[in-house]
């Protein structure tokens, strides 16, 4: 199956994508994860991307399209994949079409902006393994370190309150029109993401039909 997860930053796309990924045995490809990895490694692309990420803006279309094109050629994508955080603009969606990708489902996880702000500012992440927690909804066992690799958890720079507001504005203006794009094709399903992770998972799996 080839699935896209749409939704505002912090809507829970990554969490749900991981669950579906395990259930269906297909990889999740997150442009956010790939870009942050490049930032961490200090590659040329990473250094350029950091300027955009830190202010809550989108990285240029050409760069993310290149990342996806390369990633989808890997052999683990042959039986399907989940895209988390791509496409985020109409030109990115058009580029995916040009790559010849036939999508089965586009899942839009819907969460009110106020809930998103609360979620993102409480998010804590592990810079070593990428695990994500929340100070009240999903804390790590000791509330300080990552459960998996014991690294001290940190706040992502782009989860700062003013950056979160910019990211939400960018989402509504640039990414949300993609719902219309995929609705016209009859493959869009919206999922209420304003609940527990388990409730959203149940709704997501129903929407995918698995
Ligand atoms: P995420 O972890 O998906 O919220 O992504 C973090 C940041 O990476 C975003 O705020 C953007 O700056 C950048 N990014 C991730 N995916 C894309 C994309 N498809 N298009 C442009 N920028 C992206």
PDB file of C-alpha atoms and ligand atoms in Angstrom:
ATOM      1  CA  UNK A   1       0.000   0.000   0.000  1.00  0.00           C
ATOM      2  CA  UNK A   2       1.102   3.551  -0.706  1.00  0.00           C
ATOM      3  CA  UNK A   3      -0.201   5.979   1.876  1.00  0.00           C
ATOM      4  CA  UNK A   4       0.286   9.673   2.631  1.00  0.00           C
ATOM      5  CA  UNK A   5      -0.259  11.140   6.067  1.00  0.00           C
ATOM      6  CA  UNK A   6      -1.350  14.773   5.941  1.00  0.00           C
ATOM      7  CA  UNK A   7      -1.970  17.001   8.920  1.00  0.00           C
ATOM      8  CA  UNK A   8      -0.612  19.989  10.779  1.00  0.00           C
ATOM      9  CA  UNK A   9       2.773  19.642  12.444  1.00  0.00           C
ATOM     10  CA  UNK A  10       2.094  17.972  15.791  1.00  0.00           C
ATOM     11  CA  UNK A  11      -1.175  16.346  14.646  1.00  0.00           C
ATOM     12  CA  UNK A  12       0.320  12.917  15.320  1.00  0.00           C
ATOM     13  CA  UNK A  13       1.238  11.889  11.768  1.00  0.00           C
ATOM     14  CA  UNK A  14       4.571  10.409  12.798  1.00  0.00           C
ATOM     15  CA  UNK A  15       3.120   8.360  15.662  1.00  0.00           C
ATOM     16  CA  UNK A  16       0.286   6.976  13.551  1.00  0.00           C
ATOM     17  CA  UNK A  17       2.542   6.360  10.566  1.00  0.00           C
ATOM     18  CA  UNK A  18       4.869   4.242  12.727  1.00  0.00           C
ATOM     19  CA  UNK A  19       1.952   2.131  13.966  1.00  0.00           C
ATOM     20  CA  UNK A  20       0.579   1.517  10.470  1.00  0.00           C
ATOM     21  CA  UNK A  21       4.090   0.880   9.226  1.00  0.00           C
ATOM     22  CA  UNK A  22       4.571  -1.945  11.753  1.00  0.00           C
ATOM     23  CA  UNK A  23       1.147  -3.406  11.023  1.00  0.00           C
ATOM     24  CA  UNK A  24       1.600  -3.445   7.240  1.00  0.00           C
ATOM     25  CA  UNK A  25       5.343  -4.158   7.187  1.00  0.00           C
ATOM     26  CA  UNK A  26       6.133  -1.166   4.982  1.00  0.00           C
ATOM     27  CA  UNK A  27       8.575   1.680   5.715  1.00  0.00           C
ATOM     28  CA  UNK A  28       7.634   5.151   6.904  1.00  0.00           C
ATOM     29  CA  UNK A  29       9.489   7.883   5.098  1.00  0.00           C
ATOM     30  CA  UNK A  30       9.559  11.169   6.977  1.00  0.00           C
ATOM     31  CA  UNK A  31      11.150  14.121   5.218  1.00  0.00           C
ATOM     32  CA  UNK A  32      11.382  15.877   8.603  1.00  0.00           C
ATOM     33  CA  UNK A  33      13.467  12.997  10.031  1.00  0.00           C
ATOM     34  CA  UNK A  34      15.710  12.858   6.940  1.00  0.00           C
ATOM     35  CA  UNK A  35      16.258  16.630   6.964  1.00  0.00           C
ATOM     36  CA  UNK A  36      16.992  16.749  10.717  1.00  0.00           C
ATOM     37  CA  UNK A  37      19.510  13.928  10.236  1.00  0.00           C
ATOM     38  CA  UNK A  38      21.228  15.984   7.511  1.00  0.00           C
ATOM     39  CA  UNK A  39      21.270  18.999   9.855  1.00  0.00           C
ATOM     40  CA  UNK A  40      22.840  16.868  12.587  1.00  0.00           C
ATOM     41  CA  UNK A  41      25.500  15.534  10.213  1.00  0.00           C
ATOM     42  CA  UNK A  42      26.230  19.063   8.973  1.00  0.00           C
ATOM     43  CA  UNK A  43      25.881  18.180   5.272  1.00  0.00           C
ATOM     44  CA  UNK A  44      25.594  21.019   2.770  1.00  0.00           C
ATOM     45  CA  UNK A  45      21.866  20.366   2.389  1.00  0.00           C
ATOM     46  CA  UNK A  46      21.482  20.181   6.181  1.00  0.00           C
ATOM     47  CA  UNK A  47      23.158  23.520   6.768  1.00  0.00           C
ATOM     48  CA  UNK A  48      20.931  25.206   4.181  1.00  0.00           C
ATOM     49  CA  UNK A  49      17.779  23.513   5.497  1.00  0.00           C
ATOM     50  CA  UNK A  50      18.487  24.547   9.098  1.00  0.00           C
ATOM     51  CA  UNK A  51      17.810  28.207   8.297  1.00  0.00           C
ATOM     52  CA  UNK A  52      14.290  27.344   7.108  1.00  0.00           C
ATOM     53  CA  UNK A  53      13.502  24.823   9.857  1.00  0.00           C
ATOM     54  CA  UNK A  54      14.553  27.112  12.690  1.00  0.00           C
ATOM     55  CA  UNK A  55      12.116  29.803  11.629  1.00  0.00           C
ATOM     56  CA  UNK A  56       9.237  27.395  10.968  1.00  0.00           C
ATOM     57  CA  UNK A  57       9.395  27.757   7.176  1.00  0.00           C
ATOM     58  CA  UNK A  58       9.362  24.995   4.577  1.00  0.00           C
ATOM     59  CA  UNK A  59      12.565  23.797   2.936  1.00  0.00           C
ATOM     60  CA  UNK A  60      12.637  24.440  -0.836  1.00  0.00           C
ATOM     61  CA  UNK A  61      10.562  22.084  -2.989  1.00  0.00           C
ATOM     62  CA  UNK A  62      13.531  20.999  -5.156  1.00  0.00           C
ATOM     63  CA  UNK A  63      15.450  19.805  -2.109  1.00  0.00           C
ATOM     64  CA  UNK A  64      12.646  17.706  -0.581  1.00  0.00           C
ATOM     65  CA  UNK A  65      11.545  16.350  -3.955  1.00  0.00           C
ATOM     66  CA  UNK A  66      15.149  15.191  -4.531  1.00  0.00           C
ATOM     67  CA  UNK A  67      15.194  13.485  -1.116  1.00  0.00           C
ATOM     68  CA  UNK A  68      11.962  11.590  -1.829  1.00  0.00           C
ATOM     69  CA  UNK A  69      12.962  10.608  -5.369  1.00  0.00           C
ATOM     70  CA  UNK A  70      16.149   9.018  -4.072  1.00  0.00           C
ATOM     71  CA  UNK A  71      14.490   7.340  -1.071  1.00  0.00           C
ATOM     72  CA  UNK A  72      11.654   5.761  -3.076  1.00  0.00           C
ATOM     73  CA  UNK A  73      14.187   3.984  -5.284  1.00  0.00           C
ATOM     74  CA  UNK A  74      15.401   1.852  -2.372  1.00  0.00           C
ATOM     75  CA  UNK A  75      14.303  -1.786  -2.412  1.00  0.00           C
ATOM     76  CA  UNK A  76      12.320  -1.617   0.852  1.00  0.00           C
ATOM     77  CA  UNK A  77       9.752   0.601  -0.918  1.00  0.00           C
ATOM     78  CA  UNK A  78       8.809  -1.971  -3.539  1.00  0.00           C
ATOM     79  CA  UNK A  79       5.771  -3.303  -1.621  1.00  0.00           C
ATOM     80  CA  UNK A  80       4.603   0.114  -0.506  1.00  0.00           C
ATOM     81  CA  UNK A  81       5.436   2.921   1.897  1.00  0.00           C
ATOM     82  CA  UNK A  82       3.998   5.623   4.079  1.00  0.00           C
ATOM     83  CA  UNK A  83       4.938   9.246   3.483  1.00  0.00           C
ATOM     84  CA  UNK A  84       4.927  11.343   6.641  1.00  0.00           C
ATOM     85  CA  UNK A  85       5.354  15.070   6.012  1.00  0.00           C
ATOM     86  CA  UNK A  86       5.584  14.857   2.214  1.00  0.00           C
ATOM     87  CA  UNK A  87       4.045  16.330   0.114  1.00  0.00           C
ATOM     88  CA  UNK A  88       3.539  19.663   1.872  1.00  0.00           C
ATOM     89  CA  UNK A  89       2.944  21.842  -1.202  1.00  0.00           C
ATOM     90  CA  UNK A  90       1.030  21.404  -4.460  1.00  0.00           C
ATOM     91  CA  UNK A  91       4.287  21.357  -6.534  1.00  0.00           C
ATOM     92  CA  UNK A  92       5.548  18.515  -4.278  1.00  0.00           C
ATOM     93  CA  UNK A  93       2.304  16.558  -4.880  1.00  0.00           C
ATOM     94  CA  UNK A  94       2.650  17.130  -8.620  1.00  0.00           C
ATOM     95  CA  UNK A  95       6.257  15.916  -8.485  1.00  0.00           C
ATOM     96  CA  UNK A  96       5.096  12.724  -6.752  1.00  0.00           C
ATOM     97  CA  UNK A  97       2.589  12.187  -9.566  1.00  0.00           C
ATOM     98  CA  UNK A  98       5.373  12.677 -12.121  1.00  0.00           C
ATOM     99  CA  UNK A  99       7.416   9.987 -10.343  1.00  0.00           C
ATOM    100  CA  UNK A 100       4.584   7.601 -11.292  1.00  0.00           C
ATOM    101  CA  UNK A 101       3.493   6.902  -7.710  1.00  0.00           C
ATOM    102  CA  UNK A 102      -0.081   5.581  -7.533  1.00  0.00           C
ATOM    103  CA  UNK A 103      -1.454   6.305  -4.086  1.00  0.00           C
ATOM    104  CA  UNK A 104      -3.977   4.088  -2.310  1.00  0.00           C
ATOM    105  CA  UNK A 105      -4.946   6.433   0.505  1.00  0.00           C
ATOM    106  CA  UNK A 106      -4.310   9.923   1.843  1.00  0.00           C
ATOM    107  CA  UNK A 107      -5.096  10.222   5.527  1.00  0.00           C
ATOM    108  CA  UNK A 108      -5.556  13.718   6.940  1.00  0.00           C
ATOM    109  CA  UNK A 109      -5.313  13.776  10.727  1.00  0.00           C
ATOM    110  CA  UNK A 110      -7.388  16.705  11.990  1.00  0.00           C
ATOM    111  CA  UNK A 111      -6.615  18.428  15.276  1.00  0.00           C
ATOM    112  CA  UNK A 112      -7.626  21.976  16.387  1.00  0.00           C
ATOM    113  CA  UNK A 113      -4.765  24.519  16.439  1.00  0.00           C
ATOM    114  CA  UNK A 114      -5.015  25.124  20.225  1.00  0.00           C
ATOM    115  CA  UNK A 115      -4.522  21.412  20.909  1.00  0.00           C
ATOM    116  CA  UNK A 116      -1.591  21.317  18.472  1.00  0.00           C
ATOM    117  CA  UNK A 117       0.133  24.236  20.211  1.00  0.00           C
ATOM    118  CA  UNK A 118      -0.187  22.510  23.562  1.00  0.00           C
ATOM    119  CA  UNK A 119       1.139  19.245  22.142  1.00  0.00           C
ATOM    120  CA  UNK A 120       4.129  20.751  20.382  1.00  0.00           C
ATOM    121  CA  UNK A 121       5.371  22.972  23.143  1.00  0.00           C
ATOM    122  CA  UNK A 122       5.252  19.934  25.501  1.00  0.00           C
ATOM    123  CA  UNK A 123       7.094  17.655  23.096  1.00  0.00           C
ATOM    124  CA  UNK A 124      10.502  16.296  24.115  1.00  0.00           C
ATOM    125  CA  UNK A 125      12.712  14.448  21.679  1.00  0.00           C
ATOM    126  CA  UNK A 126      15.781  12.260  21.727  1.00  0.00           C
ATOM    127  CA  UNK A 127      18.475  13.746  19.498  1.00  0.00           C
ATOM    128  CA  UNK A 128      20.230  10.343  19.321  1.00  0.00           C
ATOM    129  CA  UNK A 129      17.497   7.879  18.268  1.00  0.00           C
ATOM    130  CA  UNK A 130      14.660  10.238  17.283  1.00  0.00           C
ATOM    131  CA  UNK A 131      12.123   8.933  19.843  1.00  0.00           C
ATOM    132  CA  UNK A 132       9.438  11.449  20.766  1.00  0.00           C
ATOM    133  CA  UNK A 133       7.684  12.019  24.115  1.00  0.00           C
ATOM    134  CA  UNK A 134       5.334  14.551  25.713  1.00  0.00           C
ATOM    135  CA  UNK A 135       5.726  16.035  29.187  1.00  0.00           C
ATOM    136  CA  UNK A 136       2.150  15.157  30.240  1.00  0.00           C
ATOM    137  CA  UNK A 137       0.617  12.774  27.650  1.00  0.00           C
ATOM    138  CA  UNK A 138       3.541  10.460  26.972  1.00  0.00           C
ATOM    139  CA  UNK A 139       6.486  11.102  29.300  1.00  0.00           C
ATOM    140  CA  UNK A 140       9.592   8.934  29.259  1.00  0.00           C
ATOM    141  CA  UNK A 141       9.918   6.594  32.258  1.00  0.00           C
ATOM    142  CA  UNK A 142      12.056   9.001  34.299  1.00  0.00           C
ATOM    143  CA  UNK A 143      10.762  12.168  32.603  1.00  0.00           C
ATOM    144  CA  UNK A 144      14.306  13.237  31.690  1.00  0.00           C
ATOM    145  CA  UNK A 145      16.047  10.629  29.529  1.00  0.00           C
ATOM    146  CA  UNK A 146      15.082   8.565  26.488  1.00  0.00           C
ATOM    147  CA  UNK A 147      13.683   5.111  27.410  1.00  0.00           C
ATOM    148  CA  UNK A 148      15.447   3.487  24.459  1.00  0.00           C
ATOM    149  CA  UNK A 149      18.946   4.953  24.495  1.00  0.00           C
ATOM    150  CA  UNK A 150      19.106   6.947  27.769  1.00  0.00           C
ATOM    151  CA  UNK A 151      20.089  10.210  26.040  1.00  0.00           C
ATOM    152  CA  UNK A 152      18.807  13.327  27.821  1.00  0.00           C
ATOM    153  CA  UNK A 153      15.643  14.581  26.074  1.00  0.00           C
ATOM    154  CA  UNK A 154      15.527  18.055  24.531  1.00  0.00           C
ATOM    155  CA  UNK A 155      13.006  20.507  23.019  1.00  0.00           C
ATOM    156  CA  UNK A 156      13.215  20.840  19.255  1.00  0.00           C
ATOM    157  CA  UNK A 157      14.088  24.447  18.316  1.00  0.00           C
ATOM    158  CA  UNK A 158      11.076  24.498  16.003  1.00  0.00           C
ATOM    159  CA  UNK A 159       8.735  23.527  18.869  1.00  0.00           C
ATOM    160  CA  UNK A 160       9.283  26.944  20.520  1.00  0.00           C
ATOM    161  CA  UNK A 161       5.875  28.714  20.872  1.00  0.00           C
ATOM    162  CA  UNK A 162       6.453  31.478  18.266  1.00  0.00           C
ATOM    163  CA  UNK A 163       7.858  28.981  15.745  1.00  0.00           C
ATOM    164  CA  UNK A 164       4.859  26.684  16.318  1.00  0.00           C
ATOM    165  CA  UNK A 165       2.528  29.561  15.360  1.00  0.00           C
ATOM    166  CA  UNK A 166       4.486  30.144  12.127  1.00  0.00           C
ATOM    167  CA  UNK A 167       4.424  26.435  11.310  1.00  0.00           C
ATOM    168  CA  UNK A 168       0.644  26.302  11.792  1.00  0.00           C
ATOM    169  CA  UNK A 169       0.201  29.346   9.532  1.00  0.00           C
ATOM    170  CA  UNK A 170       2.376  27.701   6.852  1.00  0.00           C
ATOM    171  CA  UNK A 171       0.330  24.502   7.192  1.00  0.00           C
ATOM    172  CA  UNK A 172      -3.019  26.254   6.671  1.00  0.00           C
ATOM    173  CA  UNK A 173      -1.783  28.339   3.776  1.00  0.00           C
ATOM    174  CA  UNK A 174       0.431  25.921   1.868  1.00  0.00           C
ATOM    175  CA  UNK A 175      -0.271  22.315   2.891  1.00  0.00           C
ATOM    176  CA  UNK A 176      -3.992  22.263   3.651  1.00  0.00           C
ATOM    177  CA  UNK A 177      -4.930  22.867  -0.032  1.00  0.00           C
ATOM    178  CA  UNK A 178      -3.586  19.354  -0.673  1.00  0.00           C
ATOM    179  CA  UNK A 179      -6.743  17.978   0.947  1.00  0.00           C
ATOM    180  CA  UNK A 180      -8.732  19.357  -1.986  1.00  0.00           C
ATOM    181  CA  UNK A 181      -6.100  17.983  -4.399  1.00  0.00           C
ATOM    182  CA  UNK A 182      -6.592  14.424  -3.115  1.00  0.00           C
ATOM    183  CA  UNK A 183     -10.321  14.763  -2.361  1.00  0.00           C
ATOM    184  CA  UNK A 184     -10.892  15.286  -6.084  1.00  0.00           C
ATOM    185  CA  UNK A 185      -9.209  11.927  -6.681  1.00  0.00           C
ATOM    186  CA  UNK A 186     -11.433  10.169  -4.174  1.00  0.00           C
ATOM    187  CA  UNK A 187      -8.550   8.901  -2.025  1.00  0.00           C
ATOM    188  CA  UNK A 188      -8.713  11.370   0.887  1.00  0.00           C
ATOM    189  CA  UNK A 189     -10.012  10.243   4.278  1.00  0.00           C
ATOM    190  CA  UNK A 190     -10.092  12.567   7.265  1.00  0.00           C
ATOM    191  CA  UNK A 191      -9.458  11.205  10.749  1.00  0.00           C
ATOM    192  CA  UNK A 192     -10.301  12.965  14.015  1.00  0.00           C
ATOM    193  CA  UNK A 193      -6.950  13.179  15.773  1.00  0.00           C
ATOM    194  CA  UNK A 194      -8.206  15.001  18.848  1.00  0.00           C
ATOM    195  CA  UNK A 195      -8.088  12.134  21.310  1.00  0.00           C
ATOM    196  CA  UNK A 196      -5.723   9.551  22.714  1.00  0.00           C
ATOM    197  CA  UNK A 197      -3.093   7.903  20.515  1.00  0.00           C
ATOM    198  CA  UNK A 198      -5.105   4.649  20.741  1.00  0.00           C
ATOM    199  CA  UNK A 199      -8.383   6.289  19.669  1.00  0.00           C
ATOM    200  CA  UNK A 200      -6.664   7.958  16.715  1.00  0.00           C
ATOM    201  CA  UNK A 201      -4.975   4.669  15.770  1.00  0.00           C
ATOM    202  CA  UNK A 202      -8.305   2.868  15.681  1.00  0.00           C
ATOM    203  CA  UNK A 203      -9.817   5.578  13.461  1.00  0.00           C
ATOM    204  CA  UNK A 204      -6.722   5.643  11.248  1.00  0.00           C
ATOM    205  CA  UNK A 205      -6.717   1.887  10.642  1.00  0.00           C
ATOM    206  CA  UNK A 206     -10.445   2.000   9.848  1.00  0.00           C
ATOM    207  CA  UNK A 207      -9.843   4.850   7.384  1.00  0.00           C
ATOM    208  CA  UNK A 208      -7.079   2.857   5.683  1.00  0.00           C
ATOM    209  CA  UNK A 209      -9.290  -0.228   5.667  1.00  0.00           C
ATOM    210  CA  UNK A 210      -6.963  -2.634   7.481  1.00  0.00           C
TER     211      UNK A 210
HETATM  212  P1  LIG B   1       8.397  17.713  10.513  1.00  0.00           P
HETATM  213  O1  LIG B   1       9.231  16.918  11.446  1.00  0.00           O
HETATM  214  O2  LIG B   1       7.683  16.870   9.495  1.00  0.00           O
HETATM  215  O3  LIG B   1       7.458  18.653  11.211  1.00  0.00           O
HETATM  216  O4  LIG B   1       9.425  18.621   9.653  1.00  0.00           O
HETATM  217  C1  LIG B   1      10.278  19.540  10.279  1.00  0.00           C
HETATM  218  C2  LIG B   1      10.683  20.635   9.299  1.00  0.00           C
HETATM  219  O5  LIG B   1      11.368  20.057   8.176  1.00  0.00           O
HETATM  220  C3  LIG B   1       9.524  21.419   8.693  1.00  0.00           C
HETATM  221  O6  LIG B   1       9.067  22.466   9.517  1.00  0.00           O
HETATM  222  C4  LIG B   1      10.165  21.943   7.412  1.00  0.00           C
HETATM  223  O7  LIG B   1      11.030  23.033   7.669  1.00  0.00           O
HETATM  224  C5  LIG B   1      11.032  20.757   6.978  1.00  0.00           C
HETATM  225  N1  LIG B   1      10.250  19.844   6.099  1.00  0.00           N
HETATM  226  C6  LIG B   1       9.878  18.563   6.358  1.00  0.00           C
HETATM  227  N2  LIG B   1       9.185  18.046   5.344  1.00  0.00           N
HETATM  228  C7  LIG B   1       9.110  19.030   4.400  1.00  0.00           C
HETATM  229  C8  LIG B   1       8.500  19.127   3.113  1.00  0.00           C
HETATM  230  N3  LIG B   1       7.824  18.102   2.581  1.00  0.00           N
HETATM  231  N4  LIG B   1       8.624  20.302   2.448  1.00  0.00           N
HETATM  232  C9  LIG B   1       9.324  21.342   2.950  1.00  0.00           C
HETATM  233  N5  LIG B   1       9.899  21.326   4.154  1.00  0.00           N
HETATM  234  C10 LIG B   1       9.800  20.183   4.882  1.00  0.00           C
END
